[in-house]
PDB file of C-alpha atoms in Angstrom:
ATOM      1  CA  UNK A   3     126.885 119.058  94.920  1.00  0.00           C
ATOM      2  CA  UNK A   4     127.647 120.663  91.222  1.00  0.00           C
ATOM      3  CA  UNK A   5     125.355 118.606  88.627  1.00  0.00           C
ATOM      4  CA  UNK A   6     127.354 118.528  85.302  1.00  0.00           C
ATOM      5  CA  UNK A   7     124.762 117.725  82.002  1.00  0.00           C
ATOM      6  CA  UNK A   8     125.849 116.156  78.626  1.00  0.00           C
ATOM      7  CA  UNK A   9     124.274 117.605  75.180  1.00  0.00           C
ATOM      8  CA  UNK A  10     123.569 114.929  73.461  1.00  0.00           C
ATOM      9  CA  UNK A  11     124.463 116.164  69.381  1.00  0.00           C
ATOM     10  CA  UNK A  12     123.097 115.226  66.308  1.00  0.00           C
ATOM     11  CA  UNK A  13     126.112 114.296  63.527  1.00  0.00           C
ATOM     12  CA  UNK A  14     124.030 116.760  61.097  1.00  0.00           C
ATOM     13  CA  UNK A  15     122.196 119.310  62.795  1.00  0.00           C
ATOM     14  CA  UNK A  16     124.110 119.521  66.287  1.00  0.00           C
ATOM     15  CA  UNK A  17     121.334 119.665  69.033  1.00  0.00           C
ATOM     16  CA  UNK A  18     118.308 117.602  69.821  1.00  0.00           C
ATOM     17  CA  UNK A  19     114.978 118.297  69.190  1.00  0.00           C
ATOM     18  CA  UNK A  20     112.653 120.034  71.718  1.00  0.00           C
ATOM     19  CA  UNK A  21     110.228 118.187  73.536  1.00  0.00           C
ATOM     20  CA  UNK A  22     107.459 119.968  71.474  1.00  0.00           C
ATOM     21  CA  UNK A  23     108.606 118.523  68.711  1.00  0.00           C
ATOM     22  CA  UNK A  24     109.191 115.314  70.011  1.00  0.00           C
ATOM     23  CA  UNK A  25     105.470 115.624  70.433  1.00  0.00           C
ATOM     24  CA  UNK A  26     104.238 116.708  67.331  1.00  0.00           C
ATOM     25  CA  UNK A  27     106.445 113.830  65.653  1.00  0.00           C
ATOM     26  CA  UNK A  28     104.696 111.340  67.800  1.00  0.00           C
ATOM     27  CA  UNK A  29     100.957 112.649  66.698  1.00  0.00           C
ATOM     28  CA  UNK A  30     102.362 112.497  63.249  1.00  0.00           C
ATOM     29  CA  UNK A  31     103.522 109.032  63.679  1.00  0.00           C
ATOM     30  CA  UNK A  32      99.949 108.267  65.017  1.00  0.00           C
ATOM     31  CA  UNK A  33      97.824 109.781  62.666  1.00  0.00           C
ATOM     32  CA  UNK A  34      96.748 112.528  65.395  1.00  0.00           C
ATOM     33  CA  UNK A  35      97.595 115.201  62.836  1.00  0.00           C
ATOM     34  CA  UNK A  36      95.521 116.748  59.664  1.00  0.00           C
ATOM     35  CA  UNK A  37      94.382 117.437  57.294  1.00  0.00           C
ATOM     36  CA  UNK A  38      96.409 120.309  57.588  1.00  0.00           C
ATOM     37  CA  UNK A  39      99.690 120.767  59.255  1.00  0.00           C
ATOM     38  CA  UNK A  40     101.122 123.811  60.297  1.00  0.00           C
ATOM     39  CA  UNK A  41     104.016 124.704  61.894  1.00  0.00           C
ATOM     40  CA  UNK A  42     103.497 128.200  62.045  1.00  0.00           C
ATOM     41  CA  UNK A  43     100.933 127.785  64.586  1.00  0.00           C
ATOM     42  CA  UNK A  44     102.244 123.809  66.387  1.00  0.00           C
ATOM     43  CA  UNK A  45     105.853 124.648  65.836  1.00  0.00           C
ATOM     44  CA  UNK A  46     106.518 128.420  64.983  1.00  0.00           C
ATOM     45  CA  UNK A  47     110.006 129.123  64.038  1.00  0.00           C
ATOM     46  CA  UNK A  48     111.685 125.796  64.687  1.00  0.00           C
ATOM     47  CA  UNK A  49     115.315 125.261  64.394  1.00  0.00           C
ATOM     48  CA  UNK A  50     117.075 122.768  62.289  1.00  0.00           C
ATOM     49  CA  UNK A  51     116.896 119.575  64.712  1.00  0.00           C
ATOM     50  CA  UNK A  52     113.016 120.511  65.194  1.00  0.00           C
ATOM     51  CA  UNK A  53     112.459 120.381  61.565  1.00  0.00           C
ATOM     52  CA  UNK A  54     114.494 117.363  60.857  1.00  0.00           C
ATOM     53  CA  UNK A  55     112.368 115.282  63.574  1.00  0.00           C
ATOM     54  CA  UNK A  56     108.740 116.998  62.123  1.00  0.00           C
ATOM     55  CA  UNK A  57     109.776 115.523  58.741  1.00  0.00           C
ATOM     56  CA  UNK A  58     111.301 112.470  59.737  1.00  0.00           C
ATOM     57  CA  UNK A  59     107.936 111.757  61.363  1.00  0.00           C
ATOM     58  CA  UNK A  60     106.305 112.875  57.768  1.00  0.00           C
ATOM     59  CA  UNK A  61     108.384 110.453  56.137  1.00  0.00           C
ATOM     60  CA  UNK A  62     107.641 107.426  58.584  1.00  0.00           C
ATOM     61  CA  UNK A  63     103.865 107.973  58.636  1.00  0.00           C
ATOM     62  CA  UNK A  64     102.536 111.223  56.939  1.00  0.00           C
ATOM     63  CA  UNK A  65      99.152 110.051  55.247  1.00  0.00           C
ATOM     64  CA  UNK A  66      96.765 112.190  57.403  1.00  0.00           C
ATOM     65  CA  UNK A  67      98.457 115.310  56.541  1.00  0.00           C
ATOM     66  CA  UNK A  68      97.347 116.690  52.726  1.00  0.00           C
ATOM     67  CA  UNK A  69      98.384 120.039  53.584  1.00  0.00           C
ATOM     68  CA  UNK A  70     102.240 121.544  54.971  1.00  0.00           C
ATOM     69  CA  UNK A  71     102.258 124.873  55.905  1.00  0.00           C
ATOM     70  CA  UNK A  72     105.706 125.289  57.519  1.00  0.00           C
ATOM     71  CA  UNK A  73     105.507 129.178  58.492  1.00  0.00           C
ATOM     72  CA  UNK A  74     108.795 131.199  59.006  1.00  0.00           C
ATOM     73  CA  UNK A  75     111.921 128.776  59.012  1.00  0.00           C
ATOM     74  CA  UNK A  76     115.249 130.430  58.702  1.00  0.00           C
ATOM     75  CA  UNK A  77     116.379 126.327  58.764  1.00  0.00           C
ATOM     76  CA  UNK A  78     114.660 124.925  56.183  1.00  0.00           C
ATOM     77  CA  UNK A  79     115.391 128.105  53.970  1.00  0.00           C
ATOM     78  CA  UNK A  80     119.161 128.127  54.791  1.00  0.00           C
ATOM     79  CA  UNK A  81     119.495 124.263  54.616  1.00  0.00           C
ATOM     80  CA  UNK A  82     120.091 121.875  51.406  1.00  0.00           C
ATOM     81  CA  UNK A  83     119.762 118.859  53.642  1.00  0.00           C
ATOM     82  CA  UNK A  84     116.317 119.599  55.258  1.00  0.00           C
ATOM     83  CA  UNK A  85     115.344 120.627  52.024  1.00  0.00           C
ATOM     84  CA  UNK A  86     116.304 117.025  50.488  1.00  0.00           C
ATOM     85  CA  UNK A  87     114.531 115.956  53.525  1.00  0.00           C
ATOM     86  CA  UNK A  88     111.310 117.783  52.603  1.00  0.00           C
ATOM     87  CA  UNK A  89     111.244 116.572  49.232  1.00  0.00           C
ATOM     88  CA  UNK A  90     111.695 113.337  50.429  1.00  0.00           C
ATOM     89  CA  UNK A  91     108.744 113.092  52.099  1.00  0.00           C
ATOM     90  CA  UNK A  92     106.940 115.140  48.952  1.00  0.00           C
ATOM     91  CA  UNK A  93     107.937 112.457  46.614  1.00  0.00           C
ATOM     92  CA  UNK A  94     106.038 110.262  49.532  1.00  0.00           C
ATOM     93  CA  UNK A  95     102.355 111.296  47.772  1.00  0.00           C
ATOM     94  CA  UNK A  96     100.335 112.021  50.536  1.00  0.00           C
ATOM     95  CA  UNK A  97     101.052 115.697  50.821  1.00  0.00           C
ATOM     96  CA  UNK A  98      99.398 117.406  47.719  1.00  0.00           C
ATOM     97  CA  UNK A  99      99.588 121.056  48.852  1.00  0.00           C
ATOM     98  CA  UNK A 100     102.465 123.529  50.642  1.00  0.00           C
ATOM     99  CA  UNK A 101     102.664 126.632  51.774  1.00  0.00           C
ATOM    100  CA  UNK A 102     105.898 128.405  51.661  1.00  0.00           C
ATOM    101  CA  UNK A 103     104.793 131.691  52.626  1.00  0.00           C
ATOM    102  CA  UNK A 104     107.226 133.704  54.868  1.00  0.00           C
ATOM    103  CA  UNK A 105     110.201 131.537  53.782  1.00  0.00           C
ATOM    104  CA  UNK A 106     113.221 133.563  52.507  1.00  0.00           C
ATOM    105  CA  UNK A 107     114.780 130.400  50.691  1.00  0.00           C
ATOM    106  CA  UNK A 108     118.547 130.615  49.737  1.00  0.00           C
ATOM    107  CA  UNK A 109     118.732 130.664  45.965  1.00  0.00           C
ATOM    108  CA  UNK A 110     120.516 127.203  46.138  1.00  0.00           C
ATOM    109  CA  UNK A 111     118.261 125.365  48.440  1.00  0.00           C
ATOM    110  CA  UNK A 112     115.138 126.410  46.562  1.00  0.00           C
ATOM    111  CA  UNK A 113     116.652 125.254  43.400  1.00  0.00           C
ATOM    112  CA  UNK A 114     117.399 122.020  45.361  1.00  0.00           C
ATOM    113  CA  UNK A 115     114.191 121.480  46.025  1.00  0.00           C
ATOM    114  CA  UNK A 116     112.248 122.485  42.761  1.00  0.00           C
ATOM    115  CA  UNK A 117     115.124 119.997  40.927  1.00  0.00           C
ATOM    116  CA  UNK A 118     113.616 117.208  43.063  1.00  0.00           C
ATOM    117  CA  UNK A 119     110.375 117.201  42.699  1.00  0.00           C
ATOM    118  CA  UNK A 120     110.870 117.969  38.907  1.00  0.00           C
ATOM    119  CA  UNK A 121     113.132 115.203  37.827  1.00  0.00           C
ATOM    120  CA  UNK A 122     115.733 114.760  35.449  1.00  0.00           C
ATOM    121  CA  UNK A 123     113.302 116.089  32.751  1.00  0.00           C
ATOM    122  CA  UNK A 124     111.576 119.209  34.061  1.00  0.00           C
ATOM    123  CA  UNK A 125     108.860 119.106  30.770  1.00  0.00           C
ATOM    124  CA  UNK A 126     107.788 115.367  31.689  1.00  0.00           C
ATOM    125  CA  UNK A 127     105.773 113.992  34.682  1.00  0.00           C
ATOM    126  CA  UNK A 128     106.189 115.456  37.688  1.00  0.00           C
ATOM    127  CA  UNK A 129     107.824 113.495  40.754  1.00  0.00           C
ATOM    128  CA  UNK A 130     105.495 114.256  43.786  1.00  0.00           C
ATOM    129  CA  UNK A 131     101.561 114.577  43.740  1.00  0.00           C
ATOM    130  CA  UNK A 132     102.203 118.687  44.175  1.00  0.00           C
ATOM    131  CA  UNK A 133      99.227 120.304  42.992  1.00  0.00           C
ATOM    132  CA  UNK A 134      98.523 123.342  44.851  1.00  0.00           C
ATOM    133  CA  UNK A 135     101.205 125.702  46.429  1.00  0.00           C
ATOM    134  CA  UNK A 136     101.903 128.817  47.648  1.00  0.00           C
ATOM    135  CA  UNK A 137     105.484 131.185  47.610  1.00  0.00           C
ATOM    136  CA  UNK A 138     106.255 134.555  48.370  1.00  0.00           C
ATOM    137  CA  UNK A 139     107.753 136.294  45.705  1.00  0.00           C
ATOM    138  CA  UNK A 140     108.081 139.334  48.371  1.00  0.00           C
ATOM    139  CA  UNK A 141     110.838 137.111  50.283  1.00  0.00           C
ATOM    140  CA  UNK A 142     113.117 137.181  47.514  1.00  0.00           C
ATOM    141  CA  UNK A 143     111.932 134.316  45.437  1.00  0.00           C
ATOM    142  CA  UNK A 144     113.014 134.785  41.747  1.00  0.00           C
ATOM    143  CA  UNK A 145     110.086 134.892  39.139  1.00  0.00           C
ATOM    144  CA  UNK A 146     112.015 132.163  37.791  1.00  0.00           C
ATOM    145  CA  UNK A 147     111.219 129.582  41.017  1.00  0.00           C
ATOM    146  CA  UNK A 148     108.198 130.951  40.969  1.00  0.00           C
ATOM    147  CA  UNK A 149     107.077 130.052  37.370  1.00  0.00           C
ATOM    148  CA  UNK A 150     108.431 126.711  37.405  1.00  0.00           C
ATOM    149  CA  UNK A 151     106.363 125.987  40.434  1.00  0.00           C
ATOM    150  CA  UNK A 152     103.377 127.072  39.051  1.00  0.00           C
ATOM    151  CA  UNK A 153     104.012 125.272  36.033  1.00  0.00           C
ATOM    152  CA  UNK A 154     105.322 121.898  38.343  1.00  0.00           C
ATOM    153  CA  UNK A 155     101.958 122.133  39.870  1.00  0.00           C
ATOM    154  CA  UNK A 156      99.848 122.789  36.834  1.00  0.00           C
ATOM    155  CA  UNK A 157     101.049 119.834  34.849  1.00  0.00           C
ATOM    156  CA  UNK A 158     100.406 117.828  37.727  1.00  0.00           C
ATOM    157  CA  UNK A 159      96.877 118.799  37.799  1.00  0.00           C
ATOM    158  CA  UNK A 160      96.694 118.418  33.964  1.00  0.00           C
ATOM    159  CA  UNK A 161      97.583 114.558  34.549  1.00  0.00           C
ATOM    160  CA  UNK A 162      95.385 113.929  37.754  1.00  0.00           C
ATOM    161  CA  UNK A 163      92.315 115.672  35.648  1.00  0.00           C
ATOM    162  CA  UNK A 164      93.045 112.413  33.107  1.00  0.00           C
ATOM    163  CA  UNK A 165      93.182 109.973  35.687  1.00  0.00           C
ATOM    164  CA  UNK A 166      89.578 107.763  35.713  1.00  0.00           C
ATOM    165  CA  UNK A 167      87.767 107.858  38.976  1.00  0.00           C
ATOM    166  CA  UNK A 168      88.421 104.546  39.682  1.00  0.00           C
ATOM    167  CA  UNK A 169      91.730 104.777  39.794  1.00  0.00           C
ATOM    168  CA  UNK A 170      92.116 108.060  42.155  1.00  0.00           C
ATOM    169  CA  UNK A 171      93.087 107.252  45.973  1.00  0.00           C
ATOM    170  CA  UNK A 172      95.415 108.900  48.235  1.00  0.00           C
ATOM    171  CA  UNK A 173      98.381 108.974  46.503  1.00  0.00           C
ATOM    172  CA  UNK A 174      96.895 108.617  42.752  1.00  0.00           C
ATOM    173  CA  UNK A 175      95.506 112.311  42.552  1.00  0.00           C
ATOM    174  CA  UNK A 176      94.745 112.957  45.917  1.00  0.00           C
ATOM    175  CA  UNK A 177      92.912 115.928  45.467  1.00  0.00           C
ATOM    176  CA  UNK A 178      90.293 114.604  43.583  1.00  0.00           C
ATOM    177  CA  UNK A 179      89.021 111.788  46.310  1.00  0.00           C
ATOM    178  CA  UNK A 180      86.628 114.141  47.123  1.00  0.00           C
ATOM    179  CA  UNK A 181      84.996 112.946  49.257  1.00  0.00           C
ATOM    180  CA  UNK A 182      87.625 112.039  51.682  1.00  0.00           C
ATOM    181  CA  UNK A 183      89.186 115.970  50.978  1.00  0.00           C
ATOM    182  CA  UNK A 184      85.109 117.728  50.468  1.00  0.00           C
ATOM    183  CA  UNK A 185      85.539 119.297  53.811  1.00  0.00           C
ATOM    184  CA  UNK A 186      89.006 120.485  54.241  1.00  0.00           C
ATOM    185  CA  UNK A 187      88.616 122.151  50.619  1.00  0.00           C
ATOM    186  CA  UNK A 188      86.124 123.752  51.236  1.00  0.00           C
ATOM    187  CA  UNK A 189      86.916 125.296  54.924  1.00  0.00           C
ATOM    188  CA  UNK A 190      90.908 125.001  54.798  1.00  0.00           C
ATOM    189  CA  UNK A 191      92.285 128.998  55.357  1.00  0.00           C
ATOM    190  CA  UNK A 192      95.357 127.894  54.202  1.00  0.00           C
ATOM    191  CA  UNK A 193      94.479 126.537  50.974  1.00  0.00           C
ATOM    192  CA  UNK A 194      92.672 129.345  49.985  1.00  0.00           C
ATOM    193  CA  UNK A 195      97.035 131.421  50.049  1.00  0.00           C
ATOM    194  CA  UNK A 196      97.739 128.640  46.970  1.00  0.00           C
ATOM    195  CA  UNK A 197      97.806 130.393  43.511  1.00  0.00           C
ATOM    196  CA  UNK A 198      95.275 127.829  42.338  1.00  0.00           C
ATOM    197  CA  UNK A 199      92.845 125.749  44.285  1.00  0.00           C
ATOM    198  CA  UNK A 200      90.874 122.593  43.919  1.00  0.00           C
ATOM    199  CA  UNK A 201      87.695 124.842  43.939  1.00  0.00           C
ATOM    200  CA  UNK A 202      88.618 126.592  40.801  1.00  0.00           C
ATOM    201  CA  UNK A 203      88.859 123.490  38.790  1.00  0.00           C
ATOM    202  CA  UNK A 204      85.644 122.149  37.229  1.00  0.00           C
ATOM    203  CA  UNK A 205      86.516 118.485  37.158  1.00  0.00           C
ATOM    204  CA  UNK A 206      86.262 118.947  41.273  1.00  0.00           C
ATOM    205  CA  UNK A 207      83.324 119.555  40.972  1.00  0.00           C
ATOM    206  CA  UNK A 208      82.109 117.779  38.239  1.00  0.00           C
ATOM    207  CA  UNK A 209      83.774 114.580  40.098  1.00  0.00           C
ATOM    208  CA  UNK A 210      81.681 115.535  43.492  1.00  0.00           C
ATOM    209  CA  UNK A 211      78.541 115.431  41.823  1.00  0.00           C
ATOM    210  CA  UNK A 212      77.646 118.678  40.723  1.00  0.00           C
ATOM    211  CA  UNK A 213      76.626 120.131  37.289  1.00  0.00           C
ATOM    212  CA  UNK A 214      79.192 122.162  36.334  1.00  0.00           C
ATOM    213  CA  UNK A 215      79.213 123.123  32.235  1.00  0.00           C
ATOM    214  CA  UNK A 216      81.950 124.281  30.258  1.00  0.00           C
ATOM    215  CA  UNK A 217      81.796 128.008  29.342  1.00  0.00           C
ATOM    216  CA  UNK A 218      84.146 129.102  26.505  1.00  0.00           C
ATOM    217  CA  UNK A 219      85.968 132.326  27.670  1.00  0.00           C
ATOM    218  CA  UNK A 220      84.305 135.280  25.435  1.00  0.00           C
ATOM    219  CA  UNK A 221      86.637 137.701  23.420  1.00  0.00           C
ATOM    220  CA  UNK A 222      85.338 140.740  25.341  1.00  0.00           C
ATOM    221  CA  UNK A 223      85.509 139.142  28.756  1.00  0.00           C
ATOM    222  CA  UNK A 224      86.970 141.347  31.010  1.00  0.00           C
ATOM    223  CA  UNK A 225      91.038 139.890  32.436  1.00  0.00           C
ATOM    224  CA  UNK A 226      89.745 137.957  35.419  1.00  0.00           C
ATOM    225  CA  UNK A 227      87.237 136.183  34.118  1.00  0.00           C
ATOM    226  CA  UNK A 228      85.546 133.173  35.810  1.00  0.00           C
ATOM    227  CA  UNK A 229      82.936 130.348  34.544  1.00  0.00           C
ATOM    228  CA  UNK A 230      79.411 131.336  35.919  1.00  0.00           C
ATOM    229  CA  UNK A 231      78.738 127.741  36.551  1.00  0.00           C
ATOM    230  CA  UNK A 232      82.199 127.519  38.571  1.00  0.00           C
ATOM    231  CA  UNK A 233      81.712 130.906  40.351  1.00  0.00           C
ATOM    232  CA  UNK A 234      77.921 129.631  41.422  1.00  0.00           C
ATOM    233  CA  UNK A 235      79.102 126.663  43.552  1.00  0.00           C
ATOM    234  CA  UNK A 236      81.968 128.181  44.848  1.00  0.00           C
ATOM    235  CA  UNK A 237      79.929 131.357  46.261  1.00  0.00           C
ATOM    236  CA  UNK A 238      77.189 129.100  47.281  1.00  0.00           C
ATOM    237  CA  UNK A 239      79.815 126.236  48.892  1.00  0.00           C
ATOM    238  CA  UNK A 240      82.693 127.890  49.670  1.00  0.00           C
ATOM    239  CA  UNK A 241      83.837 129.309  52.937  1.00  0.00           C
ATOM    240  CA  UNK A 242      87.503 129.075  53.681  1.00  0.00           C
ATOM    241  CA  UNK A 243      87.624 130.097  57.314  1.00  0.00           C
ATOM    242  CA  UNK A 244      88.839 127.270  59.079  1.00  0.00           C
ATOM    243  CA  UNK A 245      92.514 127.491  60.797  1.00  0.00           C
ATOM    244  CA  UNK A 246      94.036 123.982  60.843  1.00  0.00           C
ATOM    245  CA  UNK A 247      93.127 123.597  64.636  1.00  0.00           C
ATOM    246  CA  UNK A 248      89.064 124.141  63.739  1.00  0.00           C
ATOM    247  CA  UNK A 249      89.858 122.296  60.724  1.00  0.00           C
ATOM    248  CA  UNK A 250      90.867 119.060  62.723  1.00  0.00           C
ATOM    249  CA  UNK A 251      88.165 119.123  64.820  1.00  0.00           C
ATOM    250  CA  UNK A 252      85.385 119.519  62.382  1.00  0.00           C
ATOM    251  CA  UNK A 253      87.177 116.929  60.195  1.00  0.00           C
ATOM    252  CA  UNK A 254      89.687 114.796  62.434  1.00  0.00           C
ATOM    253  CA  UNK A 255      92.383 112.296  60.838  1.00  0.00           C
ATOM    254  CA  UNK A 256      91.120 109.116  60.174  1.00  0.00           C
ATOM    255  CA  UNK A 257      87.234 107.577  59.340  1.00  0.00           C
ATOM    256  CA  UNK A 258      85.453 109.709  61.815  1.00  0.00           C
ATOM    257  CA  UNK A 259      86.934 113.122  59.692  1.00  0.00           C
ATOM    258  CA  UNK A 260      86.182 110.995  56.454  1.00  0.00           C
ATOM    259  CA  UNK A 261      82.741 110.352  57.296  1.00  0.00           C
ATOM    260  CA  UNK A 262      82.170 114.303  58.163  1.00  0.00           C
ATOM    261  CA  UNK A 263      83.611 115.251  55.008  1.00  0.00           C
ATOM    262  CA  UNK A 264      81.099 112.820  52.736  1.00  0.00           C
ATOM    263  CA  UNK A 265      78.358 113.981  55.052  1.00  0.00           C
ATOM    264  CA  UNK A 266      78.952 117.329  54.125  1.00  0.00           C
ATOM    265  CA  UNK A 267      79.254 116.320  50.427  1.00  0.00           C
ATOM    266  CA  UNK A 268      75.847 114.646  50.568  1.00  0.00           C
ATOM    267  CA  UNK A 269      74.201 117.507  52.018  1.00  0.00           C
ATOM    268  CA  UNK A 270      75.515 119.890  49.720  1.00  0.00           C
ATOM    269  CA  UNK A 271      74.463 117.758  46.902  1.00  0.00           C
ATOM    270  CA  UNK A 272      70.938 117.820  47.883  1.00  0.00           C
ATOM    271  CA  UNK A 273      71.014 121.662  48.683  1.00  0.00           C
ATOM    272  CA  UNK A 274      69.114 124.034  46.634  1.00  0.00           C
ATOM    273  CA  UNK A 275      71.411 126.436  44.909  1.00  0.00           C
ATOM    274  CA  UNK A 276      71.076 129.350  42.972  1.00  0.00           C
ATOM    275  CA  UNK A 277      70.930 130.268  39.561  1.00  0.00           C
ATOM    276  CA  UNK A 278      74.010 130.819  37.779  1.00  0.00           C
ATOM    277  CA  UNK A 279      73.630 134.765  36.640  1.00  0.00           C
ATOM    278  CA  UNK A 280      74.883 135.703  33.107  1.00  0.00           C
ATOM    279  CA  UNK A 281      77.061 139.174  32.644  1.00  0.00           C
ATOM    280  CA  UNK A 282      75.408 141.577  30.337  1.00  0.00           C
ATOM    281  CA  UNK A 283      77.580 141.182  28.045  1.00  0.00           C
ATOM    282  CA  UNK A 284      77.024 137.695  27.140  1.00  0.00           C
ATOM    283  CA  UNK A 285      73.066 138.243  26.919  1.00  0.00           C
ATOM    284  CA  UNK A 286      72.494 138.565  22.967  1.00  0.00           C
ATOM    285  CA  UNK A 287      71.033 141.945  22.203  1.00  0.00           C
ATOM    286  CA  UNK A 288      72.436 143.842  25.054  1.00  0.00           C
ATOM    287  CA  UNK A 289      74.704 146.623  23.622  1.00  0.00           C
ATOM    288  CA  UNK A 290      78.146 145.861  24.623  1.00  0.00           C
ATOM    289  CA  UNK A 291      80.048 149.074  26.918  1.00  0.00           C
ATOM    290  CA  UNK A 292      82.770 150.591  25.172  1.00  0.00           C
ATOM    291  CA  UNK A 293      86.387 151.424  27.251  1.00  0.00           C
ATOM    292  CA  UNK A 294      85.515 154.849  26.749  1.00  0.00           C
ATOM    293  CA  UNK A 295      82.154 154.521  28.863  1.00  0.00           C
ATOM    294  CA  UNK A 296      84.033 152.469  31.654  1.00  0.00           C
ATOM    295  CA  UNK A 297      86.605 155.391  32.585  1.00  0.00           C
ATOM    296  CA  UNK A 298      85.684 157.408  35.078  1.00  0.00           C
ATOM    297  CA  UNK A 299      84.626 160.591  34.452  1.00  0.00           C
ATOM    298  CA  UNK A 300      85.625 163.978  36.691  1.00  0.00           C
ATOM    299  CA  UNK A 301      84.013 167.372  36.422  1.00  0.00           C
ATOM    300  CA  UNK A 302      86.130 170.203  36.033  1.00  0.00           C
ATOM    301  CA  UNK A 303      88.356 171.744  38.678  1.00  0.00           C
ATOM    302  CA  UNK A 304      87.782 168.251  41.253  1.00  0.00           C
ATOM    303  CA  UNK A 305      91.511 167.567  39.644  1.00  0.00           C
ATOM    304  CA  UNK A 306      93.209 171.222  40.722  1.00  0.00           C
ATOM    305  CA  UNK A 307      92.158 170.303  44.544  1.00  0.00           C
TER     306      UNK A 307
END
């Protein structure tokens, strides 16, 4: 007996999703899933249907996930509608950091989606709690997406950084409820690929708990130059080695991962730390090294080899 199967097709996307993403949606739906999400390693490469159910679930019940980190997706990068979709579910609040590393976005869909989370006036408050992301300028990204994403996110962060204490929750500067976010900010991998991070920002810290004065950058500080108070908790706290599936385990979804990430607050509160260390060059008295002395210098002839 011949067997004769019907494709059921979707009137946008034309296919159904898989059953692994049928799967993931559900977890979503449930709260299973966070702090971060990634498709690169749950869903890798998904197709357009896959995608469309993944941030359907997002948009339905997303507030465990604070992190996206959607991997290679020729879809979403190809796709004005999923990327409506995605900032849909931006201009939700709960998700306050992205990855878009290894997307080659279509000139047009990128613009769609940096349009919608900026608003109808790019220089006033941004739409979505975006503070943190990450884009490849090596997948043909202009430097013009780029720079209005880093300045999208950094005027967000300039208005959370206003915002009383009181007032901060999970979708009123997310990123600063730290001690609901403690863990995963300072263990997330994938939050270290963003072009800034919550751990370079004094008021982080400074809203955890810790002592962390303001340091006026020096004229003769070298280009890179980082606050010694900041650069002492974050070599002393920091780690950044977690992949989102040791991430939810140390710190699962819901009060149990909440609890582990105050825990860890507390205890790094009370932990001795060291000294921050002054350059030489900010010592008074120490003679300050001229450009000449910091060249490198070659004996004769090593140059002819």
């Amino acid at each position: 007996m011949r067997h004769t199967y019907e494709l059921r097709r979707s009137p946008v996307f034309g296919g159904e999703p898989s059953l692994r993403a049928r799967e993931l949606a559900l977890k979503i739906r449930r709260g299973e899933i966070g702090p971060v999400l990634s498709l690169r390693t749950l869903l890798p490469d998904c197709n357009a249907p896959d995608l469309h159910e993944v941030l359907a679930a997002l948009g339905d019940a997303g507030d465990s996930v604070h992190l996206l980190s959607i991997g290679c997706s020729s879809a979403l990068a190809t796709s004005p509608s999923l990327g409506s979709q995605l900032v849909q579910v931006l201009l939700k609040g709960f998700i306050w950091a992205c990855d878009f590393g290894e997307l080659y976005f279509r000139w047009d869909v990128l613009e769609c989606i940096i349009k919608g989370l900026e608003g109808p006036d790019p220089d006033n408050r941004p739409l979505s709690n975006l503070a943190f992301v990450f884009i490849d300028r090596g997948c043909g990204v202009t430097t013009e997406h780029v720079a209005r994403l880093k300045n999208l996110t950094r005027r967000r962060r300039m208005l959370d950084k206003q915002l009383p204490s009181r007032l901060v929750d999970r979708t009123h500067a997310p990123w600063l409820d730290v001690p609901r976010v403690f863990g995963m900010v300072m263990h997330s991998k994938n939050l270290t690929k963003c072009f800034w991070r919550p751990y370079q920002e004094p008021d982080f810290w400074r809203r955890a708990g810790f002592h962390c004065s303001s340091a006026r950058r020096p004229a003769v500080a070298p280009g890179r130059w980082v606050n010694p108070a900041l650069r002492r908790l974050k070599m002393a706290l920091h780690r950044g080695s977690m992949d989102p599936v040791s991430l939810q385990k140390a710190f699962p979804p819901g009060p149990v991962g909440e609890q582990q990430s105050k825990a860890l607050l507390e205890s790094s509160l009370v932990r001795k730390l060291p000294r921050a260390l002054l350059p030489q060059w900010v010592i008074p008295g120490k003679r300050q090294t001229s450009q000449s002395q910091l060249k490198p210098k070659f004996r004769e002839g090593l140059l002819k080899r």
